[in-house]
Amino acid sequence: MPKAIKKLAVLTSGGDSPGMNAAIRSVVRTCAYHDIECVGVYRGYEGLIEGDFKPMDARSVKGIINKGGTILKSARSKEFRTIEGRQKAFKQLIGANIDGLVVVGGDGSFTGALIFNQEFDFPVMGIPGTIDNDIYGTSHTLGFDTALNTVVDAIDKIRDTASSHNRLFFIEVMGRDVGHIALNVGIAGGAEEILIPEEDLGLDRLVESLNRSRKSGKTSSIVIVAEGDKIGKNIFELKDYVDENMEGYDVRVSVLGHMQRGGAPSCFDRVLASRMGVKAVESLLEGETNYMVGLLNNNVELTPLEKAIKGKSKINLELLRVSDIMST
Ligand code: F6P
């Protein structure tokens, strides 16, 4: 029989994403609903090592569901990657009578949680929080939907200037290893081309495709480039290549950067965070551990952390085809 849970901790780790606060709120309120204690851990695993804990009751999370970022702050901890660091963290948790931990973060954060469980048999549960949507076992990570809306808004604005000046814009969006953001915003923003790490288009095909667009009567173009795309060293090299190899283009580059991670979470992310927080806490109370809570076919379900870490989140091939057809 697993030990009955009377007190849980929640932390946010890795890159922040909109919806993390809504998830914290949900974890805290689900604990209050089931009459168990909850503490917030500041600065992710750094705060866990240092015992930077704060008791949280239902009222302590008022007014945060609509806020971007994370009130608990986030960090990428080097010390937690060492056994000494994890031992300190375990001592802090035991010293504070904490029986389980909810980790809101990405695959790096989940890897830490899984190792921690394997070493100390401490119950852990993951909630996927990253704008990249690069986690296996969920159709949506927290913050992905908000980031899509933020980026589409930016593309719409850039399009105004692109069409006023007959320009070609390369717009870089986040996505270190995957093209989920690029593919979706490319379709929604009416891009001519979408360059993603999963598909190596190559510079020649890019040039070909731009020529085709021009011949078909387009006077301005938008190309969405995922940060992790492998064509050229970076987005500026793409501009240089077009400048050198294509006549009559007025090319500009726009790197959207960290503005994509900020802002108020969308309705979808708030609801998703609330659902995931409930499931995470109730699963721990039922004695489950080493799982990630995810959205699968619109149901909130558990995936073993190991699978969530090792599995590949695949690009939707139908979206690729739609984007090709739309850029005709
Ligand atoms: O993982 C989310 C992400 O936004 C990536 O898309 C990006 O490469 C990275 O974080 C940037 O991280 P940092 O905040 O450390 O610059």
Coordinates of C-alpha atoms and ligand atoms in Angstrom, one line a residue:
M1 CA 0.0 0.0 0.0
P2 CA 1.4 3.4 -0.9
K3 CA 1.7 5.9 1.9
A4 CA -1.5 8.1 2.2
I5 CA -0.9 11.5 0.8
K6 CA -1.5 14.4 3.1
K7 CA 0.7 17.1 1.6
L8 CA 1.7 17.9 -2.0
A9 CA 4.2 20.2 -3.5
V10 CA 4.0 21.9 -7.0
L11 CA 6.8 23.5 -9.0
T12 CA 7.3 24.9 -12.5
S13 CA 10.5 24.1 -14.3
G14 CA 12.2 24.8 -17.7
G15 CA 11.0 27.5 -20.0
D16 CA 7.8 29.3 -18.8
S17 CA 4.6 29.0 -20.8
P18 CA 1.2 30.6 -20.6
G19 CA -1.1 28.4 -18.5
M20 CA 1.4 27.5 -15.9
N21 CA -0.3 29.8 -13.4
A22 CA -3.6 28.3 -14.2
A23 CA -2.1 24.8 -13.5
I24 CA -0.6 26.0 -10.2
R25 CA -4.1 27.3 -9.3
S26 CA -5.7 24.0 -10.2
V27 CA -3.2 21.9 -8.2
V28 CA -3.6 24.1 -5.1
R29 CA -7.4 24.2 -5.3
T30 CA -7.7 20.5 -6.0
C31 CA -5.6 19.9 -2.8
A32 CA -7.9 22.2 -0.9
Y33 CA -11.0 20.4 -2.2
H34 CA -9.6 17.1 -1.0
D35 CA -8.6 18.6 2.3
I36 CA -4.9 18.1 1.9
E37 CA -2.1 20.6 2.3
C38 CA -0.2 22.1 -0.6
V39 CA 3.1 24.0 -0.9
G40 CA 4.5 25.9 -3.8
V41 CA 8.2 25.5 -4.6
Y42 CA 10.0 28.5 -6.0
R43 CA 12.4 28.4 -8.9
G44 CA 11.8 24.8 -9.9
Y45 CA 14.4 22.2 -8.8
E46 CA 16.7 25.0 -7.5
G47 CA 14.1 25.9 -4.9
L48 CA 13.5 22.2 -4.2
I49 CA 17.2 21.8 -3.3
E50 CA 17.1 25.0 -1.1
G51 CA 13.8 24.3 0.5
D52 CA 12.3 27.5 -0.9
F53 CA 8.7 26.4 -0.1
K54 CA 5.5 28.4 0.5
P55 CA 2.3 27.0 1.9
M56 CA -0.6 27.7 -0.5
D57 CA -4.3 27.7 0.2
A58 CA -7.2 28.1 -2.1
R59 CA -7.2 31.9 -1.7
S60 CA -3.5 32.3 -2.3
V61 CA -4.0 31.5 -6.0
K62 CA -6.7 34.1 -6.6
G63 CA -6.4 36.3 -9.7
I64 CA -3.7 34.3 -11.5
I65 CA -5.7 32.2 -13.9
N66 CA -5.3 35.0 -16.5
K67 CA -1.7 35.7 -16.0
G68 CA 1.2 34.6 -18.2
G69 CA 4.5 33.4 -16.8
T70 CA 4.6 31.6 -13.5
I71 CA 4.2 33.1 -10.0
L72 CA 6.4 30.3 -8.7
K73 CA 9.2 31.3 -11.1
S74 CA 11.1 28.8 -13.2
A75 CA 14.7 27.7 -13.6
R76 CA 16.9 25.2 -15.3
S77 CA 18.8 23.6 -12.4
K78 CA 22.3 22.2 -13.0
E79 CA 22.6 20.9 -9.4
F80 CA 19.5 18.8 -9.7
R81 CA 21.3 16.8 -12.4
T82 CA 23.7 15.6 -9.7
I83 CA 23.0 12.9 -7.1
E84 CA 24.1 15.3 -4.4
G85 CA 21.6 17.9 -5.5
R86 CA 18.8 15.4 -5.6
Q87 CA 19.7 14.1 -2.2
K88 CA 19.4 17.6 -0.8
A89 CA 16.0 18.0 -2.5
F90 CA 14.8 14.7 -1.0
K91 CA 15.9 15.8 2.5
Q92 CA 14.0 19.1 2.0
L93 CA 10.8 17.3 1.0
I94 CA 10.9 14.8 3.9
G95 CA 11.8 17.6 6.3
A96 CA 8.7 19.5 5.2
N97 CA 6.5 16.3 5.4
I98 CA 5.7 16.5 1.7
D99 CA 4.4 13.2 0.2
G100 CA 4.2 13.9 -3.5
L101 CA 5.4 16.3 -6.2
V102 CA 3.7 17.8 -9.2
V103 CA 6.1 19.0 -11.8
V104 CA 4.9 21.4 -14.5
G105 CA 7.5 21.6 -17.3
G106 CA 8.9 20.0 -20.4
D107 CA 10.8 16.7 -21.1
G108 CA 14.0 17.9 -19.3
S109 CA 11.9 18.5 -16.1
F110 CA 10.2 15.1 -16.5
T111 CA 13.6 13.4 -16.8
G112 CA 14.6 14.9 -13.5
A113 CA 11.3 13.9 -11.9
L114 CA 11.7 10.3 -13.1
I115 CA 15.3 9.9 -11.9
F116 CA 14.3 11.4 -8.6
N117 CA 11.5 8.8 -8.2
Q118 CA 13.7 5.9 -9.1
E119 CA 16.3 7.0 -6.6
F120 CA 14.1 7.9 -3.6
D121 CA 10.8 6.2 -4.4
F122 CA 9.1 9.6 -4.1
P123 CA 5.7 10.0 -5.9
V124 CA 5.8 12.4 -8.9
M125 CA 3.3 13.5 -11.5
G126 CA 4.1 15.6 -14.6
I127 CA 2.0 18.3 -16.3
P128 CA 3.3 19.2 -19.8
G129 CA 4.1 23.0 -19.9
T130 CA 5.9 24.3 -22.9
I131 CA 4.9 26.4 -25.9
D132 CA 6.7 24.0 -28.3
N133 CA 4.1 21.2 -28.0
D134 CA 7.0 18.7 -28.3
I135 CA 5.9 16.1 -25.8
Y136 CA 4.7 12.7 -26.5
G137 CA 1.4 11.6 -24.8
T138 CA -0.6 14.8 -25.3
S139 CA -2.1 16.5 -28.3
H140 CA -1.5 19.9 -26.6
T141 CA 1.0 21.1 -24.1
L142 CA 0.2 24.1 -21.8
G143 CA 0.9 27.3 -23.6
F144 CA 0.9 26.0 -27.2
D145 CA -2.5 27.3 -28.1
T146 CA -1.7 30.8 -26.6
A147 CA 1.6 30.9 -28.4
L148 CA -0.1 30.1 -31.7
N149 CA -2.5 33.0 -31.2
T150 CA 0.3 35.4 -30.2
V151 CA 2.3 34.4 -33.3
V152 CA -0.6 34.6 -35.7
D153 CA -1.3 38.1 -34.4
A154 CA 2.3 39.1 -35.1
I155 CA 2.2 37.6 -38.6
D156 CA -1.0 39.5 -39.5
K157 CA 0.8 42.7 -38.5
I158 CA 3.9 41.9 -40.5
R159 CA 1.8 41.0 -43.5
D160 CA 0.5 44.6 -43.6
T161 CA 4.0 45.9 -44.1
A162 CA 4.9 43.0 -46.4
S163 CA 2.1 43.7 -48.8
S164 CA 2.4 47.5 -48.6
H165 CA 6.1 47.3 -49.7
N166 CA 5.9 44.2 -51.9
R167 CA 8.4 42.4 -49.6
L168 CA 9.4 38.9 -48.8
F169 CA 9.5 38.3 -45.1
F170 CA 11.3 35.4 -43.3
I171 CA 9.7 35.1 -39.9
E172 CA 11.4 32.9 -37.3
V173 CA 9.2 31.3 -34.7
M174 CA 10.1 29.2 -31.7
G175 CA 10.4 25.4 -31.8
R176 CA 13.9 24.2 -30.8
D177 CA 13.4 20.7 -32.2
V178 CA 9.9 20.6 -33.7
G179 CA 7.8 22.5 -36.2
H180 CA 4.4 22.4 -34.5
I181 CA 4.2 26.2 -34.0
A182 CA 5.6 26.9 -37.5
L183 CA 3.2 24.5 -39.2
N184 CA 0.1 25.8 -37.5
V185 CA 0.8 29.5 -37.7
G186 CA 2.0 29.1 -41.3
I187 CA -1.4 27.8 -42.3
A188 CA -3.3 30.3 -40.1
G189 CA -1.1 33.2 -41.3
G190 CA -1.2 32.4 -45.0
A191 CA 2.5 31.7 -45.4
E192 CA 3.9 30.7 -48.8
E193 CA 6.4 28.3 -47.3
I194 CA 6.9 26.7 -43.9
L195 CA 10.3 25.5 -43.0
I196 CA 10.4 22.9 -40.2
P197 CA 13.1 20.6 -38.7
E198 CA 11.1 17.5 -39.6
E199 CA 11.3 18.3 -43.4
D200 CA 14.4 19.3 -45.2
L201 CA 13.1 21.5 -48.0
G202 CA 16.6 22.6 -49.1
L203 CA 17.5 26.1 -50.4
D204 CA 16.9 25.2 -54.1
R205 CA 13.4 24.1 -53.5
L206 CA 12.7 27.2 -51.5
V207 CA 13.9 29.4 -54.4
E208 CA 11.8 27.3 -56.8
S209 CA 8.7 27.7 -54.6
L210 CA 9.2 31.5 -54.3
N211 CA 9.6 31.8 -58.0
R212 CA 6.4 29.9 -58.5
S213 CA 4.6 32.2 -56.1
R214 CA 5.8 35.2 -58.0
K215 CA 4.8 33.8 -61.3
S216 CA 1.3 33.1 -60.0
G217 CA 0.9 36.8 -59.3
K218 CA 1.9 37.2 -55.7
T219 CA 3.6 40.4 -54.9
S220 CA 4.6 39.8 -51.3
S221 CA 5.4 36.6 -49.4
I222 CA 5.8 35.3 -45.9
V223 CA 8.0 32.3 -45.1
I224 CA 7.7 30.9 -41.6
V225 CA 10.9 29.4 -40.3
A226 CA 11.0 27.2 -37.2
E227 CA 13.9 28.0 -34.9
G228 CA 15.2 24.4 -35.2
D229 CA 15.0 24.3 -39.1
K230 CA 18.1 22.9 -40.6
I231 CA 18.3 24.8 -43.9
G232 CA 21.2 27.2 -43.6
K233 CA 22.9 28.2 -40.4
N234 CA 20.2 30.6 -39.4
I235 CA 17.4 32.6 -40.8
F236 CA 19.8 35.4 -41.9
E237 CA 21.6 33.0 -44.1
L238 CA 18.3 32.4 -45.9
K239 CA 17.9 36.1 -46.6
D240 CA 21.5 36.3 -47.9
Y241 CA 20.9 33.4 -50.2
V242 CA 17.8 34.9 -51.7
D243 CA 19.5 38.3 -52.0
E244 CA 22.4 36.7 -53.9
N245 CA 20.4 34.2 -56.0
M246 CA 17.1 35.9 -56.8
E247 CA 16.4 39.2 -58.6
G248 CA 14.0 41.8 -57.5
Y249 CA 13.2 40.7 -54.0
D250 CA 13.2 43.1 -51.1
V251 CA 13.8 40.8 -48.2
R252 CA 13.4 41.3 -44.5
V253 CA 13.8 39.1 -41.5
S254 CA 11.8 39.1 -38.3
V255 CA 12.8 36.9 -35.3
L256 CA 9.8 36.9 -33.0
G257 CA 11.7 35.5 -30.0
H258 CA 10.5 35.4 -26.4
M259 CA 7.4 37.5 -26.9
Q260 CA 5.9 34.2 -28.1
R261 CA 6.2 32.8 -24.5
G262 CA 4.4 35.6 -22.8
G263 CA 0.9 37.0 -22.4
A264 CA -2.4 35.9 -20.9
P265 CA -3.3 32.3 -21.5
S266 CA -6.0 31.6 -24.0
C267 CA -9.4 30.1 -22.9
F268 CA -8.2 26.7 -24.2
D269 CA -5.0 26.8 -22.1
R270 CA -6.9 27.9 -19.0
V271 CA -9.3 25.0 -19.3
L272 CA -6.6 22.5 -20.2
A273 CA -4.5 23.6 -17.2
S274 CA -7.5 23.3 -14.8
R275 CA -8.3 19.8 -16.1
M276 CA -4.7 18.7 -15.9
G277 CA -4.2 20.0 -12.4
V278 CA -7.2 18.1 -11.1
K279 CA -6.1 14.9 -12.8
A280 CA -2.5 15.2 -11.5
V281 CA -3.5 15.7 -7.9
E282 CA -6.3 13.0 -7.9
S283 CA -4.0 10.5 -9.6
L284 CA -1.4 11.0 -6.9
L285 CA -4.1 10.6 -4.3
E286 CA -5.1 7.3 -5.9
G287 CA -1.5 6.1 -5.5
E288 CA -0.3 6.6 -9.1
T289 CA 3.2 7.8 -9.7
N290 CA 5.6 8.4 -12.6
Y291 CA 3.0 9.6 -15.0
M292 CA 2.4 12.6 -17.2
V293 CA -1.1 14.0 -17.5
G294 CA -2.0 14.6 -21.2
L295 CA -4.8 15.4 -23.5
L296 CA -5.7 12.5 -25.8
N297 CA -8.8 12.6 -28.0
N298 CA -10.0 15.4 -25.7
N299 CA -9.8 13.1 -22.6
V300 CA -7.3 13.9 -19.9
E301 CA -5.2 10.7 -19.6
L302 CA -2.0 9.4 -18.0
T303 CA 1.1 8.4 -20.0
P304 CA 4.1 6.9 -18.2
L305 CA 6.8 9.5 -17.7
E306 CA 9.3 7.2 -19.4
K307 CA 7.2 7.1 -22.6
A308 CA 6.5 10.8 -22.5
I309 CA 10.3 11.4 -22.3
K310 CA 11.4 8.9 -24.9
G311 CA 8.4 9.1 -27.3
K312 CA 8.5 11.4 -30.3
S313 CA 5.8 14.0 -30.8
K314 CA 5.1 13.7 -34.5
I315 CA 4.1 16.5 -36.9
N316 CA 0.6 16.2 -38.3
L317 CA 1.1 15.1 -42.0
E318 CA -2.3 16.3 -43.0
L319 CA -1.4 19.8 -41.9
L320 CA 1.7 19.6 -44.2
R321 CA -0.5 18.7 -47.1
V322 CA -3.0 21.4 -46.3
S323 CA -0.2 24.0 -46.2
D324 CA 1.1 22.9 -49.6
I325 CA -2.4 23.2 -51.1
M326 CA -3.0 26.6 -49.5
S327 CA 0.1 28.1 -50.9
T328 CA -1.0 27.4 -54.5
Ligands
F6P1 O1 11.2 25.1 -25.0 C1 10.6 26.3 -25.2 C2 11.5 27.3 -25.9 O2 10.8 28.4 -26.0 C3 12.1 26.9 -27.2 O3 11.3 27.0 -28.3 C4 13.3 27.8 -27.3 O4 14.3 27.2 -28.1 C5 13.8 27.9 -25.9 O5 12.6 27.6 -25.1 C6 14.4 29.2 -25.5 O6 14.9 29.0 -24.2 P1 15.5 30.2 -23.3 O7 14.4 30.8 -22.5 O8 16.4 29.5 -22.4 O9 16.2 31.2 -24.2

